[in-house]
Structure formats: C-alpha cells, structure tokens
mmCIF file of C-alpha atoms in Angstrom:
data_model
loop_
_atom_site.group_PDB
_atom_site.id
_atom_site.type_symbol
_atom_site.label_atom_id
_atom_site.label_comp_id
_atom_site.label_asym_id
_atom_site.label_seq_id
_atom_site.Cartn_x
_atom_site.Cartn_y
_atom_site.Cartn_z
ATOM 1 C CA MET P 1 -1.384 -4.004 -7.704
ATOM 2 C CA THR P 2 -4.319 -1.428 -6.635
ATOM 3 C CA LEU P 3 -3.632 -0.350 -3.346
ATOM 4 C CA PRO P 4 -7.173 0.213 -1.033
ATOM 5 C CA THR P 5 -7.506 3.665 0.442
ATOM 6 C CA TYR P 6 -8.066 4.282 4.179
ATOM 7 C CA PHE P 7 -9.758 6.731 6.332
ATOM 8 C CA LEU P 8 -8.268 6.604 9.692
ATOM 9 C CA SER P 9 -9.553 7.681 12.979
ATOM 10 C CA HIS P 10 -6.257 9.144 14.248
ATOM 11 C CA GLY P 11 -6.693 9.423 17.992
ATOM 12 C CA GLY P 12 -5.691 12.516 20.140
ATOM 13 C CA GLY P 13 -2.527 14.333 19.969
ATOM 14 C CA PRO P 14 0.725 12.176 20.415
ATOM 15 C CA TRP P 15 -0.779 8.984 21.695
ATOM 16 C CA PRO P 16 1.614 6.598 20.425
ATOM 17 C CA PHE P 17 4.391 8.209 22.290
ATOM 18 C CA MET P 18 2.476 7.815 25.795
ATOM 19 C CA MET P 19 1.238 4.286 25.422
ATOM 20 C CA ASP P 20 2.383 3.572 28.889
ATOM 21 C CA GLN P 21 0.061 6.159 30.219
ATOM 22 C CA VAL P 22 -2.850 5.712 27.549
ATOM 23 C CA GLY P 23 -2.099 2.227 26.359
ATOM 24 C CA HIS P 24 -5.685 1.050 27.536
ATOM 25 C CA LEU P 25 -7.428 3.898 25.422
ATOM 26 C CA TYR P 26 -5.727 3.008 22.661
ATOM 27 C CA ALA P 27 -5.091 -0.900 22.476
ATOM 28 C CA GLN P 28 -7.692 -1.517 19.622
ATOM 29 C CA LEU P 29 -6.830 1.644 17.533
ATOM 30 C CA ASP P 30 -3.009 0.477 17.882
ATOM 31 C CA ALA P 31 -3.944 -2.893 16.833
ATOM 32 C CA SER P 32 -5.891 -2.004 13.888
ATOM 33 C CA LEU P 33 -3.009 0.586 12.375
ATOM 34 C CA ARG P 34 -0.323 -2.172 13.225
ATOM 35 C CA ASP P 35 -2.335 -4.579 10.754
ATOM 36 C CA ILE P 36 -2.272 -2.181 7.794
ATOM 37 C CA PRO P 37 0.786 -3.534 6.543
ATOM 38 C CA ARG P 38 -0.798 -7.384 6.467
ATOM 39 C CA GLN P 39 -3.890 -6.015 4.620
ATOM 40 C CA ILE P 40 -1.671 -4.331 2.037
ATOM 41 C CA GLY P 41 0.818 -7.082 1.529
ATOM 42 C CA GLY P 42 3.778 -5.198 2.608
ATOM 43 C CA LYS P 43 5.225 -1.347 2.304
ATOM 44 C CA PRO P 44 3.799 0.819 -0.065
ATOM 45 C CA ARG P 45 6.487 3.005 -2.497
ATOM 46 C CA ALA P 46 4.861 5.876 -0.515
ATOM 47 C CA VAL P 47 2.156 7.439 1.531
ATOM 48 C CA LEU P 48 -0.247 10.437 0.741
ATOM 49 C CA VAL P 49 -1.656 11.535 4.070
ATOM 50 C CA VAL P 50 -4.365 14.008 3.122
ATOM 51 C CA THR P 51 -4.722 15.839 6.910
ATOM 52 C CA ALA P 52 -7.326 17.266 8.923
ATOM 53 C CA HIS P 53 -4.777 19.400 10.488
ATOM 54 C CA TRP P 54 -3.729 21.588 7.350
ATOM 55 C CA GLU P 55 -6.045 23.937 5.082
ATOM 56 C CA GLY P 56 -5.109 26.282 2.054
ATOM 57 C CA ARG P 57 -6.989 28.886 -0.227
ATOM 58 C CA ASP P 58 -6.080 25.950 -2.843
ATOM 59 C CA PHE P 59 -4.470 22.293 -1.977
ATOM 60 C CA LEU P 60 -0.961 22.356 -0.766
ATOM 61 C CA LEU P 61 1.228 19.402 -0.746
ATOM 62 C CA SER P 62 4.418 19.041 1.735
ATOM 63 C CA SER P 63 7.442 18.429 -0.935
ATOM 64 C CA SER P 64 10.182 18.407 1.707
ATOM 65 C CA ALA P 65 12.883 15.256 1.119
ATOM 66 C CA LYS P 66 13.167 15.801 4.848
ATOM 67 C CA PRO P 67 10.068 17.049 6.600
ATOM 68 C CA PRO P 68 10.081 18.757 10.102
ATOM 69 C CA MET P 69 7.724 17.957 13.124
ATOM 70 C CA ILE P 70 4.905 20.418 13.746
ATOM 71 C CA TYR P 71 3.702 19.786 17.524
ATOM 72 C CA ASP P 72 -0.015 21.012 17.382
ATOM 73 C CA TYR P 73 -1.466 20.014 20.658
ATOM 74 C CA GLY P 74 -1.297 21.359 24.266
ATOM 75 C CA GLY P 75 -1.225 19.977 27.863
ATOM 76 C CA PHE P 76 0.697 16.905 27.042
ATOM 77 C CA PRO P 77 3.739 15.871 28.604
ATOM 78 C CA PRO P 78 7.079 17.552 27.832
ATOM 79 C CA HIS P 79 8.698 14.484 25.960
ATOM 80 C CA THR P 80 5.935 14.722 23.564
ATOM 81 C CA TYR P 81 7.399 18.026 21.829
ATOM 82 C CA GLN P 82 10.783 16.226 21.207
ATOM 83 C CA VAL P 83 9.501 13.417 19.581
ATOM 84 C CA GLN P 84 10.334 12.526 16.077
ATOM 85 C CA TYR P 85 9.122 10.445 13.270
ATOM 86 C CA PRO P 86 12.190 10.644 10.594
ATOM 87 C CA ALA P 87 10.134 9.388 7.493
ATOM 88 C CA PRO P 88 11.621 10.985 4.467
ATOM 89 C CA GLY P 89 9.257 13.122 2.104
ATOM 90 C CA SER P 90 9.038 12.545 -1.602
ATOM 91 C CA PRO P 91 9.311 15.589 -3.819
ATOM 92 C CA GLU P 92 8.721 13.421 -6.696
ATOM 93 C CA LEU P 93 5.188 12.208 -5.195
ATOM 94 C CA ALA P 94 4.370 15.765 -4.161
ATOM 95 C CA ALA P 95 4.954 17.057 -7.683
ATOM 96 C CA ARG P 96 2.901 14.123 -9.197
ATOM 97 C CA VAL P 97 -0.019 14.903 -6.613
ATOM 98 C CA GLN P 98 0.014 18.638 -8.100
ATOM 99 C CA ALA P 99 0.114 17.533 -11.752
ATOM 100 C CA LEU P 100 -2.867 15.385 -11.182
ATOM 101 C CA LEU P 101 -4.647 17.897 -9.198
ATOM 102 C CA GLN P 102 -3.986 20.867 -11.517
ATOM 103 C CA ALA P 103 -4.807 18.592 -14.778
ATOM 104 C CA GLY P 104 -8.360 18.240 -13.381
ATOM 105 C CA GLY P 105 -8.797 22.148 -12.529
ATOM 106 C CA HIS P 106 -8.010 22.061 -9.001
ATOM 107 C CA PRO P 107 -4.995 24.451 -8.142
ATOM 108 C CA ALA P 108 -2.193 22.734 -5.920
ATOM 109 C CA SER P 109 0.855 24.627 -4.691
ATOM 110 C CA LEU P 110 4.304 22.787 -2.859
ATOM 111 C CA ASP P 111 5.284 23.666 0.128
ATOM 112 C CA ASP P 112 8.793 22.863 1.125
ATOM 113 C CA GLY P 113 8.448 23.997 4.660
ATOM 114 C CA ARG P 114 5.786 21.733 6.067
ATOM 115 C CA GLY P 115 6.176 19.400 8.724
ATOM 116 C CA PHE P 116 4.347 16.101 9.876
ATOM 117 C CA ASP P 117 1.674 17.422 12.234
ATOM 118 C CA HIS P 118 0.069 14.965 14.650
ATOM 119 C CA GLY P 119 -3.036 13.633 12.097
ATOM 120 C CA THR P 120 -0.058 12.324 10.168
ATOM 121 C CA PHE P 121 2.828 11.212 12.754
ATOM 122 C CA SER P 122 0.114 9.722 15.164
ATOM 123 C CA ALA P 123 -1.345 7.490 12.721
ATOM 124 C CA MET P 124 2.078 6.585 10.600
ATOM 125 C CA VAL P 125 3.835 5.651 13.964
ATOM 126 C CA PRO P 126 2.325 2.088 14.256
ATOM 127 C CA VAL P 127 1.653 1.372 10.841
ATOM 128 C CA PHE P 128 5.338 2.042 9.504
ATOM 129 C CA PRO P 129 7.211 2.112 12.943
ATOM 130 C CA ASP P 130 10.860 2.166 11.580
ATOM 131 C CA ALA P 131 9.603 5.447 9.423
ATOM 132 C CA ASP P 132 11.239 3.896 6.362
ATOM 133 C CA VAL P 133 8.252 4.722 3.811
ATOM 134 C CA PRO P 134 7.998 8.113 1.947
ATOM 135 C CA VAL P 135 5.206 10.205 3.576
ATOM 136 C CA VAL P 136 3.793 13.425 1.576
ATOM 137 C CA GLN P 137 1.096 15.550 2.856
ATOM 138 C CA LEU P 138 -2.223 16.881 1.211
ATOM 139 C CA SER P 139 -4.189 19.527 3.015
ATOM 140 C CA LEU P 140 -7.696 20.234 2.726
ATOM 141 C CA LYS P 141 -9.322 23.528 0.719
ATOM 142 C CA HIS P 142 -10.867 26.371 2.185
ATOM 143 C CA GLY P 143 -14.108 26.130 2.067
ATOM 144 C CA LEU P 144 -14.067 22.548 3.144
ATOM 145 C CA ASP P 145 -16.871 21.642 0.575
ATOM 146 C CA ALA P 146 -17.372 17.772 0.276
ATOM 147 C CA ARG P 147 -17.946 18.029 -3.571
ATOM 148 C CA THR P 148 -14.439 19.600 -4.047
ATOM 149 C CA HIS P 149 -12.729 17.114 -1.931
ATOM 150 C CA ILE P 150 -14.559 13.936 -3.513
ATOM 151 C CA GLU P 151 -13.712 15.199 -6.742
ATOM 152 C CA ALA P 152 -10.084 15.913 -5.860
ATOM 153 C CA GLY P 153 -9.774 12.086 -4.823
ATOM 154 C CA ARG P 154 -11.008 11.054 -8.071
ATOM 155 C CA LEU P 155 -8.230 12.904 -9.727
ATOM 156 C CA LEU P 156 -5.735 10.693 -7.321
ATOM 157 C CA ALA P 157 -7.126 7.420 -7.861
ATOM 158 C CA PRO P 158 -4.098 6.618 -10.570
ATOM 159 C CA LEU P 159 -1.661 6.769 -7.567
ATOM 160 C CA ARG P 160 -3.022 3.601 -6.312
ATOM 161 C CA ASP P 161 -1.703 1.773 -9.102
ATOM 162 C CA GLU P 162 1.417 3.482 -8.558
ATOM 163 C CA GLY P 163 2.419 1.905 -5.404
ATOM 164 C CA VAL P 164 1.137 4.950 -3.420
ATOM 165 C CA LEU P 165 -1.247 4.352 -0.481
ATOM 166 C CA ILE P 166 -3.831 6.894 0.431
ATOM 167 C CA VAL P 167 -4.900 8.009 3.575
ATOM 168 C CA GLY P 168 -7.008 10.192 5.463
ATOM 169 C CA SER P 169 -6.178 11.178 8.665
ATOM 170 C CA GLY P 170 -9.238 12.955 10.526
ATOM 171 C CA LEU P 171 -11.620 11.350 13.186
ATOM 172 C CA SER P 172 -15.122 10.289 12.790
ATOM 173 C CA TYR P 173 -16.539 12.185 15.641
ATOM 174 C CA HIS P 174 -14.567 15.669 16.713
ATOM 175 C CA ASN P 175 -16.225 18.046 19.117
ATOM 176 C CA LEU P 176 -13.603 18.967 21.263
ATOM 177 C CA ARG P 177 -16.246 20.647 23.559
ATOM 178 C CA ALA P 178 -17.815 17.435 24.049
ATOM 179 C CA PHE P 179 -15.402 14.874 23.915
ATOM 180 C CA ASN P 180 -16.824 12.974 26.502
ATOM 181 C CA ALA P 181 -20.164 11.264 27.602
ATOM 182 C CA GLN P 182 -21.653 14.813 26.520
ATOM 183 C CA GLY P 183 -21.228 13.855 23.043
ATOM 184 C CA ALA P 184 -22.287 10.030 23.593
ATOM 185 C CA ALA P 185 -25.749 10.344 21.798
ATOM 186 C CA ALA P 186 -24.673 12.336 18.833
ATOM 187 C CA SER P 187 -21.325 10.219 18.243
ATOM 188 C CA HIS P 188 -23.370 7.110 17.980
ATOM 189 C CA ALA P 189 -26.130 8.563 16.173
ATOM 190 C CA PHE P 190 -23.814 9.919 13.247
ATOM 191 C CA ASP P 191 -21.305 6.971 13.657
ATOM 192 C CA ASP P 192 -24.233 4.561 13.059
ATOM 193 C CA TRP P 193 -25.412 6.796 10.006
ATOM 194 C CA LEU P 194 -21.806 6.822 8.584
ATOM 195 C CA ARG P 195 -21.566 3.231 8.682
ATOM 196 C CA ALA P 196 -24.826 2.764 7.147
ATOM 197 C CA ALA P 197 -23.504 5.113 4.365
ATOM 198 C CA MET P 198 -20.541 3.337 3.878
ATOM 199 C CA ALA P 199 -22.652 0.222 3.159
ATOM 200 C CA LEU P 200 -24.650 1.772 0.157
ATOM 201 C CA PRO P 201 -24.075 1.009 -3.552
ATOM 202 C CA ALA P 202 -21.209 3.625 -4.622
ATOM 203 C CA ALA P 203 -23.593 5.931 -6.281
ATOM 204 C CA GLU P 204 -25.758 6.251 -3.549
ATOM 205 C CA ARG P 205 -22.661 6.519 -1.099
ATOM 206 C CA THR P 206 -21.266 9.385 -2.631
ATOM 207 C CA GLN P 207 -24.860 10.813 -2.761
ATOM 208 C CA ALA P 208 -24.885 10.379 1.344
ATOM 209 C CA LEU P 209 -21.992 11.735 1.875
ATOM 210 C CA LEU P 210 -22.683 14.669 -0.389
ATOM 211 C CA LYS P 211 -25.174 15.697 2.331
ATOM 212 C CA TRP P 212 -23.619 14.190 5.614
ATOM 213 C CA ASP P 213 -24.771 17.461 7.365
ATOM 214 C CA GLN P 214 -28.400 16.340 7.017
ATOM 215 C CA ALA P 215 -27.300 13.151 9.040
ATOM 216 C CA PRO P 216 -28.275 12.542 12.708
ATOM 217 C CA GLY P 217 -26.168 14.263 14.877
ATOM 218 C CA ALA P 218 -24.261 15.540 12.468
ATOM 219 C CA ARG P 219 -23.301 19.140 13.547
ATOM 220 C CA MET P 220 -22.903 17.626 16.846
ATOM 221 C CA ALA P 221 -20.302 15.467 15.702
ATOM 222 C CA HIS P 222 -18.510 17.777 13.746
ATOM 223 C CA PRO P 223 -19.457 21.776 14.320
ATOM 224 C CA ARG P 224 -16.788 22.255 12.010
ATOM 225 C CA GLU P 225 -15.965 19.446 9.629
ATOM 226 C CA GLU P 226 -12.256 19.494 8.682
ATOM 227 C CA HIS P 227 -11.868 15.971 10.783
ATOM 228 C CA LEU P 228 -14.429 14.348 8.167
ATOM 229 C CA LEU P 229 -12.968 16.116 4.881
ATOM 230 C CA PRO P 230 -10.203 13.362 4.402
ATOM 231 C CA LEU P 231 -13.122 10.863 4.104
ATOM 232 C CA MET P 232 -14.253 12.696 1.101
ATOM 233 C CA VAL P 233 -10.891 12.303 -0.511
ATOM 234 C CA VAL P 234 -10.135 8.945 -0.056
ATOM 235 C CA LEU P 235 -13.801 7.834 -0.942
ATOM 236 C CA GLY P 236 -13.268 9.842 -4.306
ATOM 237 C CA ALA P 237 -10.174 7.844 -4.912
ATOM 238 C CA ALA P 238 -11.845 4.530 -4.951
ATOM 239 C CA GLU P 239 -15.512 5.645 -5.531
ATOM 240 C CA ASP P 240 -16.557 2.060 -7.048
ATOM 241 C CA ASP P 241 -14.924 0.085 -4.428
ATOM 242 C CA THR P 242 -16.361 -1.640 -1.490
ATOM 243 C CA ALA P 243 -16.101 -0.084 2.003
ATOM 244 C CA THR P 244 -15.042 -2.515 4.933
ATOM 245 C CA MET P 245 -14.336 -1.169 8.838
ATOM 246 C CA PRO P 246 -10.954 -1.923 10.021
ATOM 247 C CA TYR P 247 -11.615 -0.132 13.156
ATOM 248 C CA HIS P 248 -14.709 0.516 15.458
ATOM 249 C CA GLU P 249 -15.107 1.218 19.078
ATOM 250 C CA ASP P 250 -18.388 2.222 20.799
ATOM 251 C CA ALA P 251 -16.998 3.585 23.913
ATOM 252 C CA PHE P 252 -13.728 5.366 22.890
ATOM 253 C CA MET P 253 -12.445 7.757 25.623
ATOM 254 C CA GLY P 254 -15.539 5.970 27.937
ATOM 255 C CA ALA P 255 -18.476 6.803 25.809
ATOM 256 C CA LEU P 256 -17.964 7.770 22.072
ATOM 257 C CA ALA P 257 -18.527 5.934 18.969
ATOM 258 C CA VAL P 258 -15.556 6.081 16.356
ATOM 259 C CA SER P 259 -14.684 4.513 13.386
ATOM 260 C CA SER P 260 -12.375 3.906 10.544
ATOM 261 C CA PHE P 261 -13.012 2.806 6.965
ATOM 262 C CA LYS P 262 -11.086 1.063 4.164
ATOM 263 C CA PHE P 263 -12.083 1.210 0.643
ATOM 264 C CA GLY P 264 -10.835 -1.668 -1.852
#
C-alpha cells in the first residue's frame, strides 16, 4: 500500500494539552488530525515529520531511539513545560532517509540529541495519542529554497511504499505579528490562491508552488517561509497525486484562513 502524504497546519504552541482552555478554537483541527488513522487504514510503521521548527546548513534527521522534548514556545501555562509525548524514535528510519537524500545529492546528517518540537508533538498527539508509532524529524535546509525542498521530497517518495507516513508540519498562514484580524485579508487571499494551486494538474501545481511568493498576500502570510516549506517536501514525495483538503477554517483565531492538504 502506498501511503498518502500530508501537509498539516499544526496550530499554536502546545494546544492539545490545553483543550479545557482552548478546545473551542481547535475543535476542527483536532477532529481532522484524529481522523488520519482512518484515512490511511490504521497505523503506519513510522512517521517522518518535516518540521518547520528546525533548520540546518544541510538537512538534519533526529536519530535518537528516545527523543527528548523541546518546549519551543513562551507564555503558556506552567504544565505545558512538563508535557511528554513519549513516542520512540527510529535510528533505522533516520539512516534510511539520510541515505535517500545523499544518494540524490543532498547532504544530510544525523542528530541523536534532537527532541520533539511543538510542531511535531502537537500535531502527533491527536493522530497517535498512545505515542506508539516511531517518529523521526527532518529539518529544513538553510536558504529555504522551494525547489530544493521539492527535490528532497521526490527522493523520499519510496518511503511511502515502506510503511512510512510523511508529514509536513507547518502552517498555511504564519505571520505572528498579524495573527489576528489584522492578517485576515492576506490569509484569505493566500489561502484562496493555495487551494486553487493544489487543484492544478501536477506539473502546473509544482510550477505554481515554485513561485509561491508571487501569490496574493504571500509575503504578508509568510514574512519568512519556514512554515510553508514542509508543504514543498510532502508535495515532492507525492508529486503526481491528487491533493485534497482534510482541514480548512475561514475564521481560525477569529479571522484567519488556514488549510491542510493530503496528497494521494
């Protein structure tokens, strides 16, 4: 079975551990994430998360068998700096991904000290709440070049037939200085463009993504593109597959348009 790939808009901070306080804001996202095991027919052998929260000179892979936690957020309740997502890592998968990237001319290194950042654990908690599926993280590469990340995704496509679920964890809108009504117009304009781009034939879709920064509202939606780049990797890994939209909101945080996409 060839698994689909996903670009997930992962929400803000440690939200799955604050559902009593913020559940009304995250009900749709939570439901969409919890539905992924049904969509893929159960649990995969492992998950490869392309995380917006990690960058390196070359691609980096978390290779610890027991990854620690990284609390890379501020201003949240004290208990959110103690939360755990004790999924195992997979040194074997990390080495496999490294080999695929390097065979295609993209240097990659293993990092056995890297922990799960909130872009990873906040997305994975609703999907696999028992933390019983191994998770490996893949960084972005400095320069944040769209073509480089699409090419990397193409090299990772064989993993889909090896029981590995490839997930890009970012946000389709990520301007923290306008994460409110101030960003509404740009978020809606960019999201409209992004959804239209996802519906294009494969070759046209790729070309559109390569020129994403020319889209309406693009640089307001992504002053820095690290939260969009995971989309490039998962698109590259399923470049010929149809895109669908398992999650969309028009009024996230009261005003913003955000979306997630599934390929295949």
